[in-house]
Short mmCIF file of C-alpha atoms in Angstrom, two decimals:
data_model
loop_
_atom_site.label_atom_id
_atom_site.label_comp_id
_atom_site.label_asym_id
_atom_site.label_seq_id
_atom_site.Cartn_x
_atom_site.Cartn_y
_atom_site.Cartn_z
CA UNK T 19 97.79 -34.69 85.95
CA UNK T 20 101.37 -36.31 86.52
CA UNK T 21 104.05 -34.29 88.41
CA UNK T 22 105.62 -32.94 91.95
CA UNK T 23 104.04 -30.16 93.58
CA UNK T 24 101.14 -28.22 91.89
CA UNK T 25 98.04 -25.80 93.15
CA UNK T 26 94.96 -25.91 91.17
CA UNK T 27 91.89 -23.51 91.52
CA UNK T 28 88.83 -21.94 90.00
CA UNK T 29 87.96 -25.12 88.58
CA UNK T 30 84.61 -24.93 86.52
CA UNK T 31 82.36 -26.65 83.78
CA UNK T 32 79.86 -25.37 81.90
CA UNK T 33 77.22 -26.62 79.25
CA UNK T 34 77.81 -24.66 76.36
CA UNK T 35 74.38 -25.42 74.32
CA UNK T 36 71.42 -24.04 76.54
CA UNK T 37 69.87 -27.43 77.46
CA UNK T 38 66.36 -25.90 75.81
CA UNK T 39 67.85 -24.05 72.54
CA UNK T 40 66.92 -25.33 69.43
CA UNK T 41 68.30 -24.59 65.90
CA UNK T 42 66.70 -24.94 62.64
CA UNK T 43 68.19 -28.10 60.34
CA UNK T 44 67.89 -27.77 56.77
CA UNK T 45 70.02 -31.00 56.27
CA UNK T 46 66.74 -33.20 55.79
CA UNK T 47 65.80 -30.62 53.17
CA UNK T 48 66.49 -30.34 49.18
CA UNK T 49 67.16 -27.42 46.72
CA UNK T 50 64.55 -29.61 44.58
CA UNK T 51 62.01 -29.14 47.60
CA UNK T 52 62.62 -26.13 48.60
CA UNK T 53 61.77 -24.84 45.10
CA UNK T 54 58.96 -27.21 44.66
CA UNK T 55 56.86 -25.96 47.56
CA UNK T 56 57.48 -22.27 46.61
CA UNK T 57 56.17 -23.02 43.50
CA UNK T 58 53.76 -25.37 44.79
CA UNK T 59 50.67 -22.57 45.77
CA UNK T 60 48.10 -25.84 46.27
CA UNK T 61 49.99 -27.92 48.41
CA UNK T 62 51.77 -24.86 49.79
CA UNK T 63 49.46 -21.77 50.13
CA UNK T 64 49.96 -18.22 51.55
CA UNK T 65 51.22 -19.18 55.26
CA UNK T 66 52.04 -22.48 55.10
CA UNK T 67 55.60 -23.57 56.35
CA UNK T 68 58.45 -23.81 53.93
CA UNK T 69 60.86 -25.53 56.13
CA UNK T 70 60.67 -25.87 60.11
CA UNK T 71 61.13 -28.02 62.89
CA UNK T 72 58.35 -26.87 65.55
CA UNK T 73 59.80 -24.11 67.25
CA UNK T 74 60.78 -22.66 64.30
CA UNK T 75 58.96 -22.13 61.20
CA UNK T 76 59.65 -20.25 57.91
CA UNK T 77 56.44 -19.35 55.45
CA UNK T 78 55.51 -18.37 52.63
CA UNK T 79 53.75 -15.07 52.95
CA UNK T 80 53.07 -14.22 49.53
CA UNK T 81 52.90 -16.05 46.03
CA UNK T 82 55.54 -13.96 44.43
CA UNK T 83 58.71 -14.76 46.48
CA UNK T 84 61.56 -17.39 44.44
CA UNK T 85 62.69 -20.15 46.88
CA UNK T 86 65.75 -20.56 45.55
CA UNK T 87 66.83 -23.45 47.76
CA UNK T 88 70.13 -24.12 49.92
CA UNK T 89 73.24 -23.60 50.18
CA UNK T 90 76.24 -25.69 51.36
CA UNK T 91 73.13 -27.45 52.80
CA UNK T 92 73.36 -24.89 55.83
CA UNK T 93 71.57 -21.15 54.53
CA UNK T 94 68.37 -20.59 53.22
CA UNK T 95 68.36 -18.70 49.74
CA UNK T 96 65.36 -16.84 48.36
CA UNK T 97 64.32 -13.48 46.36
CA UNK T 98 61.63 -11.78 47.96
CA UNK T 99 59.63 -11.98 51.66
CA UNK T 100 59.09 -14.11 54.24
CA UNK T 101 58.63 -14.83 58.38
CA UNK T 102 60.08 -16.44 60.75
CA UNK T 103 57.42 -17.89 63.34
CA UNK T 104 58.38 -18.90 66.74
CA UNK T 105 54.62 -18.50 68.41
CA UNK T 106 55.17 -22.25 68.47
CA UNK T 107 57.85 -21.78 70.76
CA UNK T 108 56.09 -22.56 74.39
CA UNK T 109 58.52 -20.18 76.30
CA UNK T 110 57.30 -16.24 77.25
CA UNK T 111 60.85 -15.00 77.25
CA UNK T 112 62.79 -16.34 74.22
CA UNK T 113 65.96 -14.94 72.58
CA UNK T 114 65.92 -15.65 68.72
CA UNK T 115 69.64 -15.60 66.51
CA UNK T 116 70.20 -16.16 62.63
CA UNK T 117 72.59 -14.99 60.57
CA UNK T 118 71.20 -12.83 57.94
CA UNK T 119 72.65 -11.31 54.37
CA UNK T 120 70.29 -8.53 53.30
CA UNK T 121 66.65 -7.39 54.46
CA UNK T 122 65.16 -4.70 53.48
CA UNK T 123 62.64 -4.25 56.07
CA UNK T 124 62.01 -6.26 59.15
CA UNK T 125 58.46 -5.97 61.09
CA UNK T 126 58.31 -7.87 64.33
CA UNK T 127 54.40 -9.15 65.59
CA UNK T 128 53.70 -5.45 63.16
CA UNK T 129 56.21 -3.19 65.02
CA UNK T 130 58.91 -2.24 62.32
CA UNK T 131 62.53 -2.02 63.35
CA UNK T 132 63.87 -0.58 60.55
CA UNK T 133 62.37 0.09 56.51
CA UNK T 134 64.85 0.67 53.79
CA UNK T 135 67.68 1.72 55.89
CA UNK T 136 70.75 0.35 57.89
CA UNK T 137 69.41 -1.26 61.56
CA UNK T 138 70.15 0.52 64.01
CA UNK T 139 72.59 -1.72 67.11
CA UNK T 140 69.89 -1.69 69.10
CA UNK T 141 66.09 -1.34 69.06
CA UNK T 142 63.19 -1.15 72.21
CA UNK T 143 59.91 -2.88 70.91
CA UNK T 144 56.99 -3.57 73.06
CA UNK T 145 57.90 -6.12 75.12
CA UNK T 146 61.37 -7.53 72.84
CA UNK T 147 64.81 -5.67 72.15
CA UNK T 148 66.60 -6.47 68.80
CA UNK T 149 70.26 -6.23 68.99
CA UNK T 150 72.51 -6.08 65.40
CA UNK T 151 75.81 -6.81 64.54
CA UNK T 152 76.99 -6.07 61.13
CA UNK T 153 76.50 -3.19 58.00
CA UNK T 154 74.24 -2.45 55.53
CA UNK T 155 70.79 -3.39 55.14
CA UNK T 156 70.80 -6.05 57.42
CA UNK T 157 73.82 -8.05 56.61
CA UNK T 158 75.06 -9.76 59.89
CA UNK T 159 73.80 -11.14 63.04
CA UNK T 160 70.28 -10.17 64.45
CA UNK T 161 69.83 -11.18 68.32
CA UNK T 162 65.98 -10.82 69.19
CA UNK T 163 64.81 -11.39 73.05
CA UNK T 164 62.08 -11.15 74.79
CA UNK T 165 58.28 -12.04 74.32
CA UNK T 166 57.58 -11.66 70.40
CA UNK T 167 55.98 -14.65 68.08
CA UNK T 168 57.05 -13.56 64.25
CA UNK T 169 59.75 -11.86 62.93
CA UNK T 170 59.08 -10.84 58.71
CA UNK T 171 61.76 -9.96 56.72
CA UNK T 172 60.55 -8.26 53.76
CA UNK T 173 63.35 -7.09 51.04
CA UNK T 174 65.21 -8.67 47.63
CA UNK T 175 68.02 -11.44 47.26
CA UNK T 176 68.72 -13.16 50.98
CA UNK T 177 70.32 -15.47 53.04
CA UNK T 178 69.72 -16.72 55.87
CA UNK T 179 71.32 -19.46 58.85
CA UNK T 180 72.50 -20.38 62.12
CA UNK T 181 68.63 -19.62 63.50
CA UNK T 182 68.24 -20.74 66.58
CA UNK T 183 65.76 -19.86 69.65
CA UNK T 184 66.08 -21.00 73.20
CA UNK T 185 64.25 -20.06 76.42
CA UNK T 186 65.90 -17.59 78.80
CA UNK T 187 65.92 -16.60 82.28
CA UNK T 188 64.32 -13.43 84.11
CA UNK T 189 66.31 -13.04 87.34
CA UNK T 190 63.93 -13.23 90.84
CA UNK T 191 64.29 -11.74 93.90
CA UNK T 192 63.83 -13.67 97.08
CA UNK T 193 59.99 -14.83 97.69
CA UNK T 194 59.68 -12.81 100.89
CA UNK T 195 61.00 -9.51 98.95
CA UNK T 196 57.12 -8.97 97.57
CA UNK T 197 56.82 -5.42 97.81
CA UNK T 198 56.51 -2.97 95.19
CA UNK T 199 56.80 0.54 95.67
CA UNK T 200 55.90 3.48 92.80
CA UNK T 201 59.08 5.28 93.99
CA UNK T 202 60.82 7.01 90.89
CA UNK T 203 64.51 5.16 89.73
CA UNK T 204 66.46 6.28 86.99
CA UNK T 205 68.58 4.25 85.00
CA UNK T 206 71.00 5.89 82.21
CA UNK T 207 71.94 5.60 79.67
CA UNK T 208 69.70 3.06 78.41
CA UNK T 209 71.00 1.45 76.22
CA UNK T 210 74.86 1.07 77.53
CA UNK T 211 78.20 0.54 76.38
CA UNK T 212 79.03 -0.16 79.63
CA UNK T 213 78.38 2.36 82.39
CA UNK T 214 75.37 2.87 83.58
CA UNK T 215 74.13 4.94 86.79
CA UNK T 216 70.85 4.26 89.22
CA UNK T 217 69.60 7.34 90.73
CA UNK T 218 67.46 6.81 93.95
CA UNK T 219 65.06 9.42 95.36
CA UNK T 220 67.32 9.46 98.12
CA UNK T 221 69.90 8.24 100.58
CA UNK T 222 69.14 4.85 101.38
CA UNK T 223 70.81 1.62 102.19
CA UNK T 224 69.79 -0.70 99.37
CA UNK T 225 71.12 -4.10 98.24
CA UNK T 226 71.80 -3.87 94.42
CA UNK T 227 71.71 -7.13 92.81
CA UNK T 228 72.49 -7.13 88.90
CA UNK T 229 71.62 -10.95 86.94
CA UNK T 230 72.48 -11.61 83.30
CA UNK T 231 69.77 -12.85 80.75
CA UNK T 232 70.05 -16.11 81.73
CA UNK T 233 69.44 -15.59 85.16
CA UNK T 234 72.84 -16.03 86.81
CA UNK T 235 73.96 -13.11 89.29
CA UNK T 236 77.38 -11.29 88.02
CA UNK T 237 77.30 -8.89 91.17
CA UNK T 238 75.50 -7.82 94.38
CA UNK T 239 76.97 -5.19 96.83
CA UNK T 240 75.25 -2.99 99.44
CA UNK T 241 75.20 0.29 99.27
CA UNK T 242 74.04 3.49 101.56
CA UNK T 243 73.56 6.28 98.88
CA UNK T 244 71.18 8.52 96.41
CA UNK T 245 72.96 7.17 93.77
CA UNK T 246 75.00 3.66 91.98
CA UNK T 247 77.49 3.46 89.56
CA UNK T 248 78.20 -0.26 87.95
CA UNK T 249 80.14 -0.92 84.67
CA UNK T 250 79.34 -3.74 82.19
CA UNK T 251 82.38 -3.15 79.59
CA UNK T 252 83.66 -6.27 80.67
CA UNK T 253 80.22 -8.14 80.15
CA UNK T 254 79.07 -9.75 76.68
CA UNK T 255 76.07 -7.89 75.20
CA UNK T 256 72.77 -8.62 76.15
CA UNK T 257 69.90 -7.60 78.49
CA UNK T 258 70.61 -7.36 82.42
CA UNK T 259 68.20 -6.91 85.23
CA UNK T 260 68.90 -4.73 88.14
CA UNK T 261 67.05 -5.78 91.37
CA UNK T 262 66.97 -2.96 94.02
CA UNK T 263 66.16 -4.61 97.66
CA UNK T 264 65.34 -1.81 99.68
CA UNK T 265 66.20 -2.02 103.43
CA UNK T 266 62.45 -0.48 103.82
CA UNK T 267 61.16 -3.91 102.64
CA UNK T 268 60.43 -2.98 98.97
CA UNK T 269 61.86 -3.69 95.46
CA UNK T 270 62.29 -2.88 91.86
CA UNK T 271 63.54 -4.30 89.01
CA UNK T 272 65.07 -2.17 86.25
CA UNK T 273 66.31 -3.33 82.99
CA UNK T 274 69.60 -2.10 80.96
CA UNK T 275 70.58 -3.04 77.02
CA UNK T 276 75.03 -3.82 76.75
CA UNK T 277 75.63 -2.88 73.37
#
């Protein structure tokens, strides 16, 4: 920086690739394999891995499905079913991303998000949330997260790339905040396009602290109410936790969907 007076501030650097995301290459891969194998039902039965590279693995689920092979050496093109499998993944709390062209159905560890119709933005599954951007029957960008091992995609012609997994966060509060309490909070809407309100059984002063999914606290204020208002329109979406510090000596942790 060359000059005469100047101010700098907010200075900041960031990693943009999560240091423990990992994305599937299909550049050490082949049309000519790719069609081999799915032809190949000795060397290549019913659940055996098409392409993968450990944390993520693509089978064959069925000896009817046409590997068709690659394209532009980044998307995977095939007629017919398959899975992605992440149970290889060693990480409880993962968030899984692909790009996708056209799925029928998709059934994640046997809960299905959606059968022969357009996805929904957002789906609650037992213990994962599936967030979708794009039309039709599947044709965009599929964010999974949470604690899930396969993901099968059931449906006709398809492409798919960009998959990636990585391991994320789940925001803590302090170690000597241990307490629990069954008091009754109630978070709405849930899912959000950006407002959401706590209620609280009653006046209280409470320390609201609200962390992204990757663990890094956007906000904390205190408050002395029945009742808290934040907004997330300015916020990318994702899952957010909600950590209410009590000045009785308890806690909760709520979670809210950004659409």
């Amino acid at each position: 920086l060359l000059g005469s007076t100047n101010l700098m501030w907010n200075i900041c650097i960031e990693c943009l690739a999560s240091p423990n995301s990992s994305c599937l290459d299909l550049s050490n891969y082949t049309t000519a394999y790719i069609d081999s194998a799915g032809q190949d039902h000795v060397n290549f039965p019913v659940g055996s891995t098409i392409v993968g590279n450990g944390s993520i693995e693509i089978k064959k689920i069925d000896l009817i499905t046409q590997w068709m092979g690659l394209q532009g050496d980044t998307a995977l093109f095939y007629i017919g079913n398959t899975e992605l499998d992440v149970s290889g993944y060693n990480c409880s709390n993962k968030r899984l991303t692909f790009m996708n062209s056209y799925t029928e159905q998709m059934i994640i560890d046997g809960d299905t998000v959606y059968s022969f119709n357009s996805p929904g933005s957002f789906y609650q599954g037992n213990g994962f949330t599936v967030l979708f951007d794009g039309t039709g029957l599947g044709s965009g960008e599929f964010i999974i997260e949470g604690d899930f091992d396969v993901v099968r995609l059931l449906g006709s012609t398809n492409l798919m790339w960009n998959i990636c997994i990585e391991c994320i966060a789940v925001a803590s509060v302090d170690d000597d905040l241990t307490q629990e309490t069954n008091v009754e909070l109630l978070l709405y809407p849930n899912p959000t396009t950006g407002r959401f309100t706590l209620d609280l059984p009653e006046k209280m002063k409470t320390e609201i602290q609200i962390y992204n999914a990757q663990g890094m606290l956007i906000h904390s204020e205190h408050i002395d109410s029945d009742q808290y208002q934040y907004d997330l329109t300015s916020q990318p979406k994702g899952i957010y936790f909600i950590n209410i510090l009590s000045e009785q000596g308890w806690h909760q942790s709520k979670k809210v969907m950004k659409q």
